[in-house]
PDB file of C-alpha atoms in Angstrom:
ATOM      1  CA  UNK A 830      -6.898  12.948   4.559  1.00 50.00           C
ATOM      2  CA  UNK A 831      -5.013  11.384   2.277  1.00 63.00           C
ATOM      3  CA  UNK A 832      -4.992   8.231   3.934  1.00 60.00           C
ATOM      4  CA  UNK A 833      -6.838   5.243   2.049  1.00 65.00           C
ATOM      5  CA  UNK A 834      -7.410   7.607  -0.780  1.00 73.00           C
ATOM      6  CA  UNK A 835      -7.185   6.204  -3.828  1.00 81.00           C
ATOM      7  CA  UNK A 836      -3.957   7.294  -5.911  1.00 84.00           C
ATOM      8  CA  UNK A 837      -5.352   5.505  -9.064  1.00 83.00           C
ATOM      9  CA  UNK A 838      -3.431   2.834 -11.234  1.00 84.00           C
ATOM     10  CA  UNK A 839       0.334   2.727 -11.537  1.00 85.00           C
ATOM     11  CA  UNK A 840       2.409   4.025 -14.475  1.00 83.00           C
ATOM     12  CA  UNK A 841       2.288   2.487 -17.576  1.00 84.00           C
ATOM     13  CA  UNK A 842       5.652   0.098 -17.033  1.00 80.00           C
ATOM     14  CA  UNK A 843       8.744   0.410 -19.806  1.00 79.00           C
ATOM     15  CA  UNK A 844       6.973  -2.261 -22.346  1.00 79.00           C
ATOM     16  CA  UNK A 845       3.768  -0.537 -22.839  1.00 78.00           C
ATOM     17  CA  UNK A 846       1.916  -2.594 -20.502  1.00 80.00           C
ATOM     18  CA  UNK A 847      -1.280  -0.615 -18.414  1.00 84.00           C
ATOM     19  CA  UNK A 848      -2.321  -1.280 -14.783  1.00 84.00           C
ATOM     20  CA  UNK A 849      -6.166   0.355 -15.370  1.00 86.00           C
ATOM     21  CA  UNK A 850      -8.245  -2.565 -13.732  1.00 89.00           C
ATOM     22  CA  UNK A 851      -5.552  -1.968 -10.457  1.00 90.00           C
ATOM     23  CA  UNK A 852      -6.238   0.771  -7.971  1.00 91.00           C
ATOM     24  CA  UNK A 853      -3.963   2.074  -4.992  1.00 91.00           C
ATOM     25  CA  UNK A 854      -4.401   2.897  -1.509  1.00 91.00           C
ATOM     26  CA  UNK A 855      -1.784   5.079   0.998  1.00 92.00           C
ATOM     27  CA  UNK A 856      -1.890   2.656   4.169  1.00 90.00           C
ATOM     28  CA  UNK A 857       1.077   5.127   5.720  1.00 90.00           C
ATOM     29  CA  UNK A 858       2.322   8.185   5.324  1.00 92.00           C
ATOM     30  CA  UNK A 859       5.608   9.745   7.635  1.00 94.00           C
ATOM     31  CA  UNK A 860       8.428  12.196   8.048  1.00 94.00           C
ATOM     32  CA  UNK A 861      11.644  10.252   8.416  1.00 93.00           C
ATOM     33  CA  UNK A 862      14.657  11.924   9.351  1.00 94.00           C
ATOM     34  CA  UNK A 863      18.778  11.330   9.136  1.00 91.00           C
ATOM     35  CA  UNK A 864      21.053  12.781  10.522  1.00 91.00           C
ATOM     36  CA  UNK A 865      24.498  13.912   8.486  1.00 90.00           C
ATOM     37  CA  UNK A 866      27.595  15.053   9.520  1.00 91.00           C
ATOM     38  CA  UNK A 867      27.418  18.368   7.094  1.00 90.00           C
ATOM     39  CA  UNK A 868      23.305  19.006   6.635  1.00 85.00           C
ATOM     40  CA  UNK A 869      21.879  17.918  10.529  1.00 90.00           C
ATOM     41  CA  UNK A 870      18.379  16.480  10.498  1.00 91.00           C
ATOM     42  CA  UNK A 871      17.639  15.382   7.040  1.00 92.00           C
ATOM     43  CA  UNK A 872      13.919  15.216   6.203  1.00 93.00           C
ATOM     44  CA  UNK A 873      12.793  12.420   3.563  1.00 95.00           C
ATOM     45  CA  UNK A 874       9.194  10.996   3.369  1.00 95.00           C
ATOM     46  CA  UNK A 875       8.175   7.550   3.483  1.00 95.00           C
ATOM     47  CA  UNK A 876       5.369   6.045   1.869  1.00 93.00           C
ATOM     48  CA  UNK A 877       3.608   2.559   2.208  1.00 93.00           C
ATOM     49  CA  UNK A 878       1.041   1.643  -0.938  1.00 93.00           C
ATOM     50  CA  UNK A 879      -1.209  -0.947  -1.329  1.00 93.00           C
ATOM     51  CA  UNK A 880      -2.111  -2.121  -5.213  1.00 93.00           C
ATOM     52  CA  UNK A 881      -5.063  -4.182  -6.106  1.00 91.00           C
ATOM     53  CA  UNK A 882      -7.479  -5.136  -8.730  1.00 88.00           C
ATOM     54  CA  UNK A 883     -10.469  -6.065  -6.382  1.00 84.00           C
ATOM     55  CA  UNK A 884     -10.385  -9.548  -8.265  1.00 85.00           C
ATOM     56  CA  UNK A 885      -7.540 -11.536  -5.882  1.00 85.00           C
ATOM     57  CA  UNK A 886      -4.213  -9.875  -6.995  1.00 89.00           C
ATOM     58  CA  UNK A 887      -2.456  -7.679  -4.342  1.00 91.00           C
ATOM     59  CA  UNK A 888       0.580  -5.969  -3.440  1.00 93.00           C
ATOM     60  CA  UNK A 889       2.329  -3.832  -1.664  1.00 93.00           C
ATOM     61  CA  UNK A 890       5.583  -1.511  -1.590  1.00 95.00           C
ATOM     62  CA  UNK A 891       7.588   1.600   0.457  1.00 95.00           C
ATOM     63  CA  UNK A 892       8.692   4.686  -1.277  1.00 95.00           C
ATOM     64  CA  UNK A 893      11.545   6.679   0.157  1.00 96.00           C
ATOM     65  CA  UNK A 894      11.743  10.548  -1.315  1.00 95.00           C
ATOM     66  CA  UNK A 895      12.445  13.941  -0.411  1.00 93.00           C
ATOM     67  CA  UNK A 896       9.254  14.908  -1.453  1.00 94.00           C
ATOM     68  CA  UNK A 897       5.890  13.430  -0.705  1.00 93.00           C
ATOM     69  CA  UNK A 898       4.362  13.074  -4.351  1.00 92.00           C
ATOM     70  CA  UNK A 899       7.705  11.614  -5.392  1.00 95.00           C
ATOM     71  CA  UNK A 900       7.483   8.945  -2.500  1.00 95.00           C
ATOM     72  CA  UNK A 901       3.759   7.907  -3.233  1.00 93.00           C
ATOM     73  CA  UNK A 902       4.642   8.059  -6.876  1.00 92.00           C
ATOM     74  CA  UNK A 903       7.641   5.420  -6.469  1.00 94.00           C
ATOM     75  CA  UNK A 904       5.995   2.993  -3.666  1.00 94.00           C
ATOM     76  CA  UNK A 905       2.688   2.748  -5.909  1.00 93.00           C
ATOM     77  CA  UNK A 906       4.818   1.743  -9.235  1.00 92.00           C
ATOM     78  CA  UNK A 907       7.195  -0.590  -7.178  1.00 93.00           C
ATOM     79  CA  UNK A 908       3.782  -2.292  -5.758  1.00 92.00           C
ATOM     80  CA  UNK A 909       2.743  -3.342  -8.761  1.00 91.00           C
ATOM     81  CA  UNK A 910       5.828  -5.456  -9.213  1.00 90.00           C
ATOM     82  CA  UNK A 911       5.133  -7.565  -6.205  1.00 91.00           C
ATOM     83  CA  UNK A 912       1.783  -8.811  -6.474  1.00 91.00           C
ATOM     84  CA  UNK A 913       0.392 -11.530  -4.932  1.00 91.00           C
ATOM     85  CA  UNK A 914      -2.614 -13.943  -5.804  1.00 90.00           C
ATOM     86  CA  UNK A 915      -5.111 -14.337  -2.837  1.00 84.00           C
ATOM     87  CA  UNK A 916      -7.690 -16.953  -3.470  1.00 84.00           C
ATOM     88  CA  UNK A 917     -11.352 -16.048  -3.339  1.00 81.00           C
ATOM     89  CA  UNK A 918     -14.227 -17.870  -2.178  1.00 78.00           C
ATOM     90  CA  UNK A 919     -17.431 -17.137  -3.313  1.00 80.00           C
ATOM     91  CA  UNK A 920     -16.096 -14.019  -4.774  1.00 77.00           C
ATOM     92  CA  UNK A 921     -14.497 -12.698  -1.519  1.00 74.00           C
ATOM     93  CA  UNK A 922     -11.111 -12.867   0.330  1.00 74.00           C
ATOM     94  CA  UNK A 923     -12.414 -13.085   3.477  1.00 77.00           C
ATOM     95  CA  UNK A 924     -15.074 -16.278   4.800  1.00 77.00           C
ATOM     96  CA  UNK A 925     -16.712 -15.092   7.581  1.00 81.00           C
ATOM     97  CA  UNK A 926     -16.207 -12.057  10.061  1.00 87.00           C
ATOM     98  CA  UNK A 927     -13.192 -12.368  12.277  1.00 88.00           C
ATOM     99  CA  UNK A 928     -12.516 -10.000  15.544  1.00 91.00           C
ATOM    100  CA  UNK A 929      -9.718 -10.759  18.136  1.00 92.00           C
ATOM    101  CA  UNK A 930      -8.203  -9.208  20.814  1.00 92.00           C
ATOM    102  CA  UNK A 931      -4.013  -8.752  21.347  1.00 89.00           C
ATOM    103  CA  UNK A 932      -3.663  -6.758  24.919  1.00 89.00           C
ATOM    104  CA  UNK A 933      -5.599  -3.451  23.946  1.00 90.00           C
ATOM    105  CA  UNK A 934      -5.617  -3.812  20.214  1.00 90.00           C
ATOM    106  CA  UNK A 935      -9.251  -4.977  18.560  1.00 90.00           C
ATOM    107  CA  UNK A 936      -8.789  -6.721  15.219  1.00 87.00           C
ATOM    108  CA  UNK A 937     -12.745  -6.747  13.067  1.00 87.00           C
ATOM    109  CA  UNK A 938     -12.163  -7.680   9.929  1.00 82.00           C
ATOM    110  CA  UNK A 939     -15.594  -8.388   8.043  1.00 79.00           C
ATOM    111  CA  UNK A 940     -16.802  -9.255   4.498  1.00 71.00           C
ATOM    112  CA  UNK A 941     -18.384  -6.453   2.331  1.00 64.00           C
TER     113      UNK A 941
END
């Protein structure tokens, strides 16, 4: 499947900056429809992509387009502009295993 698969690094920026040490992952990919008066249901694709360097910098963004590949490329290139720094402790971002439950949802986060 395409989910959690690598899209590779974002495209080079307009000033020549490159992002070889970054990797992109697809979080969500869905078809959305917009009702128009002339065309009826107009289909487009929405993609949520996360970009990170594996060393504390990560960002995410949504890309929308009529084709899947264009939406993924837009999200990947937009996410690099919204980077956040995540503090690391002993080379980990998660200090210990966490598990919690809310209604019927179980969330388990562990150190890699």
